[in-house]
mmCIF file of C-alpha atoms in Angstrom:
data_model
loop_
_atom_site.group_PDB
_atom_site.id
_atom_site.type_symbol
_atom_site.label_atom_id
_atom_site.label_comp_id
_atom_site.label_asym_id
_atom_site.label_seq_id
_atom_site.Cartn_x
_atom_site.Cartn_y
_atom_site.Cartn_z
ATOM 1 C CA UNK A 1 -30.481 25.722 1.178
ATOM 2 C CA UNK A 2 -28.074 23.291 2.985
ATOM 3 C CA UNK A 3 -24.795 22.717 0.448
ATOM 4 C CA UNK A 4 -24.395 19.663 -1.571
ATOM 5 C CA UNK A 5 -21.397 17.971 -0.494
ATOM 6 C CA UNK A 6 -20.811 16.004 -3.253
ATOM 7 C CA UNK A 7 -17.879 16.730 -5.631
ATOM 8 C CA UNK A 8 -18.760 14.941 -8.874
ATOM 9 C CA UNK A 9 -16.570 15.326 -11.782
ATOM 10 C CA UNK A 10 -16.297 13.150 -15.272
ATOM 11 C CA UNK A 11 -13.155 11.399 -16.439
ATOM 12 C CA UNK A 12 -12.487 9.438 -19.606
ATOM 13 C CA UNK A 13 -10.409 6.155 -19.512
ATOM 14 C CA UNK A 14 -9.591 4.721 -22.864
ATOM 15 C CA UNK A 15 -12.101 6.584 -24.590
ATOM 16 C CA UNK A 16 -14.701 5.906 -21.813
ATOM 17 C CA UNK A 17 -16.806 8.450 -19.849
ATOM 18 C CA UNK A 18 -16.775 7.504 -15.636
ATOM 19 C CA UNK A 19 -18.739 9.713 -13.281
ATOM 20 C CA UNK A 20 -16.462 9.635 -9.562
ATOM 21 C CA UNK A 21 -17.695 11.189 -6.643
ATOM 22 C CA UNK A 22 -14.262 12.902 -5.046
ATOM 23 C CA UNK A 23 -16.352 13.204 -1.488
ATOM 24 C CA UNK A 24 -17.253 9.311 -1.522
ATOM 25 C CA UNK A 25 -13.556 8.168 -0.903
ATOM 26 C CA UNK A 26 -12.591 4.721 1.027
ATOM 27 C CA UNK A 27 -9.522 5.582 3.328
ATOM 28 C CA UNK A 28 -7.068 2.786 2.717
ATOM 29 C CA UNK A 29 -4.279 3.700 5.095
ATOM 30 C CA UNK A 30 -4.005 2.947 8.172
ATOM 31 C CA UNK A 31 -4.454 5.368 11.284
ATOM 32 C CA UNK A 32 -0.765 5.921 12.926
ATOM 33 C CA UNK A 33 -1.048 7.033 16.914
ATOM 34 C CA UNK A 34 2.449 8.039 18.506
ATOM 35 C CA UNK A 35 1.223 7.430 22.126
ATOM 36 C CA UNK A 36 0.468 4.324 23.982
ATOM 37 C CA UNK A 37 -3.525 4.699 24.554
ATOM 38 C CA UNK A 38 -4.668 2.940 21.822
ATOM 39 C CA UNK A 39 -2.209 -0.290 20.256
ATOM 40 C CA UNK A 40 -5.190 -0.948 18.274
ATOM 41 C CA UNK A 41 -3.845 1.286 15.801
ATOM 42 C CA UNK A 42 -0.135 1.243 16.675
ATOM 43 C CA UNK A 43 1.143 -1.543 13.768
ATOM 44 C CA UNK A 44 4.515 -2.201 13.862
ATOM 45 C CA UNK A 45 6.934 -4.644 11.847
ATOM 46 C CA UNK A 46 10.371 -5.602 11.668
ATOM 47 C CA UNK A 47 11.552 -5.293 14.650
ATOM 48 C CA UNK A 48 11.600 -1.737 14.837
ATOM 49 C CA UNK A 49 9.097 -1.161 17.978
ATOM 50 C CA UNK A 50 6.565 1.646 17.963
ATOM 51 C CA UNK A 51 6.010 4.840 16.850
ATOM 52 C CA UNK A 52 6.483 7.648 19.359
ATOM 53 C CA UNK A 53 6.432 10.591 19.973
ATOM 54 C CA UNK A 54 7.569 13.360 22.732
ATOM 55 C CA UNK A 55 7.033 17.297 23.351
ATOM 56 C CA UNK A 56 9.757 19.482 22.548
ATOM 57 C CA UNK A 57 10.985 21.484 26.124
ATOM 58 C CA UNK A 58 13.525 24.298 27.320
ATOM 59 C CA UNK A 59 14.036 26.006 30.031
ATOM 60 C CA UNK A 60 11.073 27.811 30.623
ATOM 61 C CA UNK A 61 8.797 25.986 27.494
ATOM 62 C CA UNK A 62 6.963 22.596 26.926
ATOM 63 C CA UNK A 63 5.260 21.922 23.917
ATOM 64 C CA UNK A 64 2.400 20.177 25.567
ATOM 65 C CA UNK A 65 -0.635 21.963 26.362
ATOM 66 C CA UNK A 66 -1.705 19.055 28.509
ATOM 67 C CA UNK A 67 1.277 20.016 30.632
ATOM 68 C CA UNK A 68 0.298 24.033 30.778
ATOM 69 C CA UNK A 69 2.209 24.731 27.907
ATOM 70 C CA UNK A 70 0.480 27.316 25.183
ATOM 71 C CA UNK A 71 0.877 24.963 22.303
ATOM 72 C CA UNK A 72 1.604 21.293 21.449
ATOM 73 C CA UNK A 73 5.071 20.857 19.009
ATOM 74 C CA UNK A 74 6.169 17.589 19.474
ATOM 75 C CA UNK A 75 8.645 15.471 18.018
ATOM 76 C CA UNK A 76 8.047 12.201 16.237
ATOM 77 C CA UNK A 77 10.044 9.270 15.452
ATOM 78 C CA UNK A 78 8.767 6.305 13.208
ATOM 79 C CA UNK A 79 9.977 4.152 10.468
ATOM 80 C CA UNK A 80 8.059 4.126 7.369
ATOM 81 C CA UNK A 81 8.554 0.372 5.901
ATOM 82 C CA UNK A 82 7.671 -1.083 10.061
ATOM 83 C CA UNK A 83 5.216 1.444 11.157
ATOM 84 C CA UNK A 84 1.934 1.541 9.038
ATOM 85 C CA UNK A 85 0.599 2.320 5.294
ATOM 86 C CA UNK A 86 3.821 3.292 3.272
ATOM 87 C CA UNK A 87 4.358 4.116 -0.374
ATOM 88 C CA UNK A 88 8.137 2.947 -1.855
ATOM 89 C CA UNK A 89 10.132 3.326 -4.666
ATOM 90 C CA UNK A 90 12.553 1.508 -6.027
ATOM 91 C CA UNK A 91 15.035 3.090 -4.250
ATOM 92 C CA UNK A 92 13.945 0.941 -1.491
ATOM 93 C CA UNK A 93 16.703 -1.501 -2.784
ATOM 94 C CA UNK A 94 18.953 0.830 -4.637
ATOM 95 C CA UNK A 95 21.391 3.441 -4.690
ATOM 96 C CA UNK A 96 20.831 6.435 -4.699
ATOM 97 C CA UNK A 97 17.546 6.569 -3.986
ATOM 98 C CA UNK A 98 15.172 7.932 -6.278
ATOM 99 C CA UNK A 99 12.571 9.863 -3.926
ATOM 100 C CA UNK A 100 9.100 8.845 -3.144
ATOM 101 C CA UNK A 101 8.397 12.590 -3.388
ATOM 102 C CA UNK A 102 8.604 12.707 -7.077
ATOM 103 C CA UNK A 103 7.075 9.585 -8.075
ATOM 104 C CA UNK A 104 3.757 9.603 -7.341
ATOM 105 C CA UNK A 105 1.408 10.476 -9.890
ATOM 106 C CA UNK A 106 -0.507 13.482 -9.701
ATOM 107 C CA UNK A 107 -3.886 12.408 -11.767
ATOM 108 C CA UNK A 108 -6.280 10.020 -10.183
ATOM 109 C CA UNK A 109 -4.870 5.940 -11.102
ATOM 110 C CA UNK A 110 -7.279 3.867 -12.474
ATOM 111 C CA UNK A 111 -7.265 0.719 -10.130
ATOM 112 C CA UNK A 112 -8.763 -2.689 -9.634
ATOM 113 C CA UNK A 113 -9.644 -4.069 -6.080
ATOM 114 C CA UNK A 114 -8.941 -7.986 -5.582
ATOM 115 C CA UNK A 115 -9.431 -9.998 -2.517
ATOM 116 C CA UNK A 116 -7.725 -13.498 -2.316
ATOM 117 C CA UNK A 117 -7.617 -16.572 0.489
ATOM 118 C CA UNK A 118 -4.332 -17.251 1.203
ATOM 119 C CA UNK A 119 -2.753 -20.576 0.517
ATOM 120 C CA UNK A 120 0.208 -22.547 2.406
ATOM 121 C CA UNK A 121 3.292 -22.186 0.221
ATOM 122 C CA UNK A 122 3.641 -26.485 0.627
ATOM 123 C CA UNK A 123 0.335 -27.165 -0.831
ATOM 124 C CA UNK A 124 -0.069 -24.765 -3.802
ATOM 125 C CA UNK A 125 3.034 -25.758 -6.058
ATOM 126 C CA UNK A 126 4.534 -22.179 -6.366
ATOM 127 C CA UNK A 127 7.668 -21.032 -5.210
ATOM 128 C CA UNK A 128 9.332 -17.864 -3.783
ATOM 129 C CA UNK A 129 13.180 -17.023 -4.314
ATOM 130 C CA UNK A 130 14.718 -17.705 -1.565
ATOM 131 C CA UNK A 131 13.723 -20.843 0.928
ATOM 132 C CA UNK A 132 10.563 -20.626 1.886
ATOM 133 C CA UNK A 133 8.656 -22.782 4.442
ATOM 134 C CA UNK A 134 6.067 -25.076 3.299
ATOM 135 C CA UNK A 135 3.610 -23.733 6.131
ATOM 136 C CA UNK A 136 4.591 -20.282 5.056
ATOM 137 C CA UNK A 137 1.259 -18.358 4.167
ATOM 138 C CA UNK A 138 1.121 -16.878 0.464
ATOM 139 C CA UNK A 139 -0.689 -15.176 -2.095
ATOM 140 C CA UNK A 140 -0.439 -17.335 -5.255
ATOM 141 C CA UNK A 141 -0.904 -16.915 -9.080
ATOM 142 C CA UNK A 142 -3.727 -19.018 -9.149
ATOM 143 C CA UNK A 143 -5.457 -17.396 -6.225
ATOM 144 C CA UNK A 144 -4.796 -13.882 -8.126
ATOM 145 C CA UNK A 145 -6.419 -15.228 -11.489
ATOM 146 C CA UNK A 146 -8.958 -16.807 -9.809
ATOM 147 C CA UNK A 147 -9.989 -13.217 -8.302
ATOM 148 C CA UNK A 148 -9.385 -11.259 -11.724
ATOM 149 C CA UNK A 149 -11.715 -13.527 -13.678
ATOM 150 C CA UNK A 150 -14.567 -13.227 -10.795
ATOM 151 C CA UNK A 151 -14.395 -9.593 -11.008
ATOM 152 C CA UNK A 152 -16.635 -8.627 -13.651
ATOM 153 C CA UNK A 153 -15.512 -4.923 -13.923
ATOM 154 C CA UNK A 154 -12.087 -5.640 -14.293
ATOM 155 C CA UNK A 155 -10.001 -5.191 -17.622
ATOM 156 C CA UNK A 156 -6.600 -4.197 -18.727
ATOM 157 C CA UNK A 157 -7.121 -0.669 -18.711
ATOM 158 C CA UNK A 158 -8.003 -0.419 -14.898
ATOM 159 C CA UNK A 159 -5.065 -2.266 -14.064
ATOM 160 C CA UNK A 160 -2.139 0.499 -13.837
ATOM 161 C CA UNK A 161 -2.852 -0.212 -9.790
ATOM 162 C CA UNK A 162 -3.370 -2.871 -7.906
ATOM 163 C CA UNK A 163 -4.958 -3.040 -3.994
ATOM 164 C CA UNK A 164 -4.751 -6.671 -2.755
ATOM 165 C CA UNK A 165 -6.832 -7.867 0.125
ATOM 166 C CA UNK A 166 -5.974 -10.584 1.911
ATOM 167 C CA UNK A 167 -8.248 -12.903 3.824
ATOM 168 C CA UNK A 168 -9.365 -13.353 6.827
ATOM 169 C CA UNK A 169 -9.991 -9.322 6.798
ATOM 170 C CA UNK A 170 -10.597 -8.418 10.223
ATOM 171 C CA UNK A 171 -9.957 -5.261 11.886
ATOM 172 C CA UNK A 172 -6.451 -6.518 13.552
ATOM 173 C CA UNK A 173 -4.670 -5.574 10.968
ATOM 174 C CA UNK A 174 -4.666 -2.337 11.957
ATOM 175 C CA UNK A 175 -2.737 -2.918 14.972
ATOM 176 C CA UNK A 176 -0.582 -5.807 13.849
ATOM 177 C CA UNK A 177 2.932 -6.738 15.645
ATOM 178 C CA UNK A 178 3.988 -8.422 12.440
ATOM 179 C CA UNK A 179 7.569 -8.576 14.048
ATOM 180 C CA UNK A 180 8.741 -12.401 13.953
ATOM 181 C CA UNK A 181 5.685 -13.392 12.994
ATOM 182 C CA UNK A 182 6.843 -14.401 9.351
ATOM 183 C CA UNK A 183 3.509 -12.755 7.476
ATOM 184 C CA UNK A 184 2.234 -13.245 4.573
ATOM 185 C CA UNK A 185 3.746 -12.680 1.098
ATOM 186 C CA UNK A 186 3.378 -13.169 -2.848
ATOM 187 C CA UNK A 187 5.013 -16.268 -3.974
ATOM 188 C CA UNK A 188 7.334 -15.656 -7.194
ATOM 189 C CA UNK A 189 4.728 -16.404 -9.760
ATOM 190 C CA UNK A 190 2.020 -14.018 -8.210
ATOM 191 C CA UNK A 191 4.651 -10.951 -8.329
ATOM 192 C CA UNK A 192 5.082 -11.948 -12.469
ATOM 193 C CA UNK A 193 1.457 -12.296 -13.072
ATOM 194 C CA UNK A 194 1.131 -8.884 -11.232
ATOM 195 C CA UNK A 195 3.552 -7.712 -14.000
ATOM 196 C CA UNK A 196 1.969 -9.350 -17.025
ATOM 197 C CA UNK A 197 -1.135 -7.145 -16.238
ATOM 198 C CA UNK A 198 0.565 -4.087 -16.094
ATOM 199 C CA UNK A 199 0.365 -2.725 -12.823
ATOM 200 C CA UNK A 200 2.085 0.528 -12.252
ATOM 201 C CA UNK A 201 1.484 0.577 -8.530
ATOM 202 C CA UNK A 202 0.508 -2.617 -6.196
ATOM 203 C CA UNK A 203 -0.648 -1.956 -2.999
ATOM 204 C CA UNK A 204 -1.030 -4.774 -0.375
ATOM 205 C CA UNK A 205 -2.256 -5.372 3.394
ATOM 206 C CA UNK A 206 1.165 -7.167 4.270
ATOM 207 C CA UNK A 207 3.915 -5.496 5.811
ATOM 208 C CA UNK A 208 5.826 -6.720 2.805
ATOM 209 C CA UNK A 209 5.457 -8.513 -0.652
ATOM 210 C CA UNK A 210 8.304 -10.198 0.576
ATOM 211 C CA UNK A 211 9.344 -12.527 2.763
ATOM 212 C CA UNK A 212 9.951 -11.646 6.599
ATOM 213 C CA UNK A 213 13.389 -12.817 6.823
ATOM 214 C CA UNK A 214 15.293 -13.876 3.068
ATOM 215 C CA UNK A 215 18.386 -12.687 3.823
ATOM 216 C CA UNK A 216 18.294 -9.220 2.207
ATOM 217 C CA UNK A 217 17.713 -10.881 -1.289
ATOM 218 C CA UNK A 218 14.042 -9.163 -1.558
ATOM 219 C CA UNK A 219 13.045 -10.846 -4.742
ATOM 220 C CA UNK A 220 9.766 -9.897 -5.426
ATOM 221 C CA UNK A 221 10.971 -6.357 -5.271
ATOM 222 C CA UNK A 222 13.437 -7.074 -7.822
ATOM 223 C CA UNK A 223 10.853 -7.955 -9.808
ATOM 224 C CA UNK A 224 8.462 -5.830 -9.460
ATOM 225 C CA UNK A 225 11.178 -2.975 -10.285
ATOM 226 C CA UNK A 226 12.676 -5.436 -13.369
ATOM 227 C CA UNK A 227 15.906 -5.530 -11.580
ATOM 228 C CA UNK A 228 18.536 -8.453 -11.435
ATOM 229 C CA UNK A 229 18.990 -10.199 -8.110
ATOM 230 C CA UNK A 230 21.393 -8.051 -6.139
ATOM 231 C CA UNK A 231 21.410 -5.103 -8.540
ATOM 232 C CA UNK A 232 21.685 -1.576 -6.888
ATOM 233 C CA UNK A 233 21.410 0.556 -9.833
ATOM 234 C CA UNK A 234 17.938 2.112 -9.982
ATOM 235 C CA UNK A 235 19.092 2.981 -13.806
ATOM 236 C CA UNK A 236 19.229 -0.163 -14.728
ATOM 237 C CA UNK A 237 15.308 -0.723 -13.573
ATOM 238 C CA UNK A 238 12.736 -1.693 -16.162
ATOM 239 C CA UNK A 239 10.243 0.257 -14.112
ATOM 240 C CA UNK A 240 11.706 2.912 -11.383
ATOM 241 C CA UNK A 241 8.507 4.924 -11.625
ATOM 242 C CA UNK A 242 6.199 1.865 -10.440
ATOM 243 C CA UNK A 243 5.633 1.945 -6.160
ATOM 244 C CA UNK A 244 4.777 -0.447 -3.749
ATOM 245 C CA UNK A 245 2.643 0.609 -1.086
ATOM 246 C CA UNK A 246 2.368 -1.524 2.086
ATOM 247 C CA UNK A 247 0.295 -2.344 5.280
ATOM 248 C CA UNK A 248 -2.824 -0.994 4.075
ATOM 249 C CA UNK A 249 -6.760 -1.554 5.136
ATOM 250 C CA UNK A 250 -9.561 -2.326 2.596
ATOM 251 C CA UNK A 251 -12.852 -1.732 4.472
ATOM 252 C CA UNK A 252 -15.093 -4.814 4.628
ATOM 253 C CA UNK A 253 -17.769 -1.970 2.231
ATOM 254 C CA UNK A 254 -14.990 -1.600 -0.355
ATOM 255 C CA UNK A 255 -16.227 -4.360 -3.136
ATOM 256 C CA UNK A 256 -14.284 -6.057 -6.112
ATOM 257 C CA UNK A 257 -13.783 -3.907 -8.654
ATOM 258 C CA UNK A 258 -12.734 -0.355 -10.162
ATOM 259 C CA UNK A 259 -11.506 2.324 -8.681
ATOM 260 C CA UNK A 260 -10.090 5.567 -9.314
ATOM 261 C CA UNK A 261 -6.818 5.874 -6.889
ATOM 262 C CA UNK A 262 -5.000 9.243 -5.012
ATOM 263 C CA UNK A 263 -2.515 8.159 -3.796
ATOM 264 C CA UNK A 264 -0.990 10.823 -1.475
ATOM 265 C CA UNK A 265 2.379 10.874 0.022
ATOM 266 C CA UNK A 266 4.207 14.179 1.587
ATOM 267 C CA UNK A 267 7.023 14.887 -0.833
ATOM 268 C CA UNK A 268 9.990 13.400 1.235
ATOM 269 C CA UNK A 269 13.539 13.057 -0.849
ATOM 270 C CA UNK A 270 13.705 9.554 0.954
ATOM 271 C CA UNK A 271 12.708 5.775 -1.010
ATOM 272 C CA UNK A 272 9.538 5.795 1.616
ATOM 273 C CA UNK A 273 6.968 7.888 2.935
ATOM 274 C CA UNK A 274 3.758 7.240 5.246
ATOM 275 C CA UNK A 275 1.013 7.707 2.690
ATOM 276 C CA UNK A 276 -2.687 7.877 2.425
ATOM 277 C CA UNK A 277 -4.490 5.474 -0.817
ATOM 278 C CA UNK A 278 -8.229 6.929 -1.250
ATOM 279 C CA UNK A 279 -10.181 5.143 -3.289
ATOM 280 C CA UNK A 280 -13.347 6.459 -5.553
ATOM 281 C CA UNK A 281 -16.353 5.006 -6.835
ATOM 282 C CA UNK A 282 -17.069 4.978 -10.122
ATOM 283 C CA UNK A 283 -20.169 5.061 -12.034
ATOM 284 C CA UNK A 284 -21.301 5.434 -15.699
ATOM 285 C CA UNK A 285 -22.720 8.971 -16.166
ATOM 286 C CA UNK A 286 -26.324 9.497 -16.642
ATOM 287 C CA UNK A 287 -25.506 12.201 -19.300
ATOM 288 C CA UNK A 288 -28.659 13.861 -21.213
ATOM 289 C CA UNK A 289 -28.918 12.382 -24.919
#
């Protein structure tokens, strides 16, 4: 008898039974090459180039079997906030940093799914906090209620995290050069109606919920972490366990709705990591009466 390689477990959510299928899991994070052979998954943002990466050689050793050698050890060098899906904490903006490494959550997140059009930040009467351009492209309040009350599934309870998908949704994003291209962000009143709902951890397909270039001020992490402009104290956040995650992929299959989240991150004492967001189905259990 061939093995069943489903992994079906229940879990209760405010009192609720949910049936989630732990082998059925949507990869949100983006693939991260450190050669040049394919830039279709080489993002970068920021100016800081590409990943790369290079074997590790002596005298009489490489660390390339391609190149004879009897194993591959190379060396890697990449930037977590330019080069693909990242997970940040608020010590992204403050001092010290608390690490990424200890604030992810270790149970599965319950977490809603929205997709929203973008909107020029001219034409849809919001505002961002530092000078945006009015053909800047945004995510908006209205765009982010507008989602929330379409999706059916959706209530308070599922919103601890947040994945944002932006359209159009094509593949490119996987390969962006976001790098002076001023992309896409939240406007001001998008990041406080993400906080009026709760959410613990929002996760976006931008390289940043803020603006490209705002002269350092990063507003919309201020307050998403409940910290004044310019405040470097992560004790005086309202919220230094909630993380950002960044330059993520939500698979055209992946519909509106509720999720259970893993977020996984390796346990780095730094305010970013790469990380991996896998999202699970779930279902109400067909449970004999």
């Amino acid at each position: 008898m061939a093995r069943d390689p489903r992994r079906r477990c229940l879990l209760e959510v405010d009192g609720e039974l949910h049936e989630v299928d732990l082998s059925r899991g949507h990869d949100l994070a983006i693939p991260l090459r450190f050669d040049d052979t394919q830039h279709d998954v080489r993002p970068s943002a920021f100016g800081l180039g590409y990943a790369s990466m290079r074997p590790v050689e002596g005298e009489e050793f490489v660390g390339d079997v391609s190149r004879g050698g009897a194993l591959n050890c190379f060396q890697v060098t990449f930037w977590p906030h330019g080069h693909g899906t990242h997970t940040e904490t608020v010590g992204h903006i403050t001092t010290p940093p608390p690490p990424v490494g200890q604030a992810i959550p270790q149970a599965l997140i319950p977490a809603t799914v929205l997709t929203v059009s973008l909107a020029s930040l001219g034409e849809c009467e919001e505002s961002y906090p530092w000078r945006g351009l009015s053909e800047d492209q945004v995510i908006t309040r209205g765009a982010l209620e507008r989602a929330f009350a379409l999706c059916s599934t959706s209530t308070s309870s599922w919103n601890e995290a947040l994945v944002l998908r932006t359209l159009p949704n094509d593949t490119t994003k996987k390969g962006a050069s976001y790098s002076g291209q001023n992309p896409a962000y939240l406007t001001r009143e998008a990041m406080a109606w993400v906080r009026e709902q709760g959410v613990e951890h929002l996760l976006v397909d931008l390289p940043s919920v803020d603006r490209e270039e705002d002269d350092g001020e990063l507003g919309n992490h201020h307050l998403f972490w409940g910290l004044a402009a310019g405040e470097t104290d992560p004790e005086q956040a309202e919220g230094p366990w909630r993380t950002i995650t960044e330059m993520i992929y939500v698979p055209e299959d992946v519909v509106d709705g509720t999720y259970l989240l893993s977020l996984q991150v390796p346990h780095f004492i730094l305010d970013a990591a790469p990380s991996r967001p896998l999202l699970y189905p779930i279902t109400k259990p067909n449970l004999p009466s």
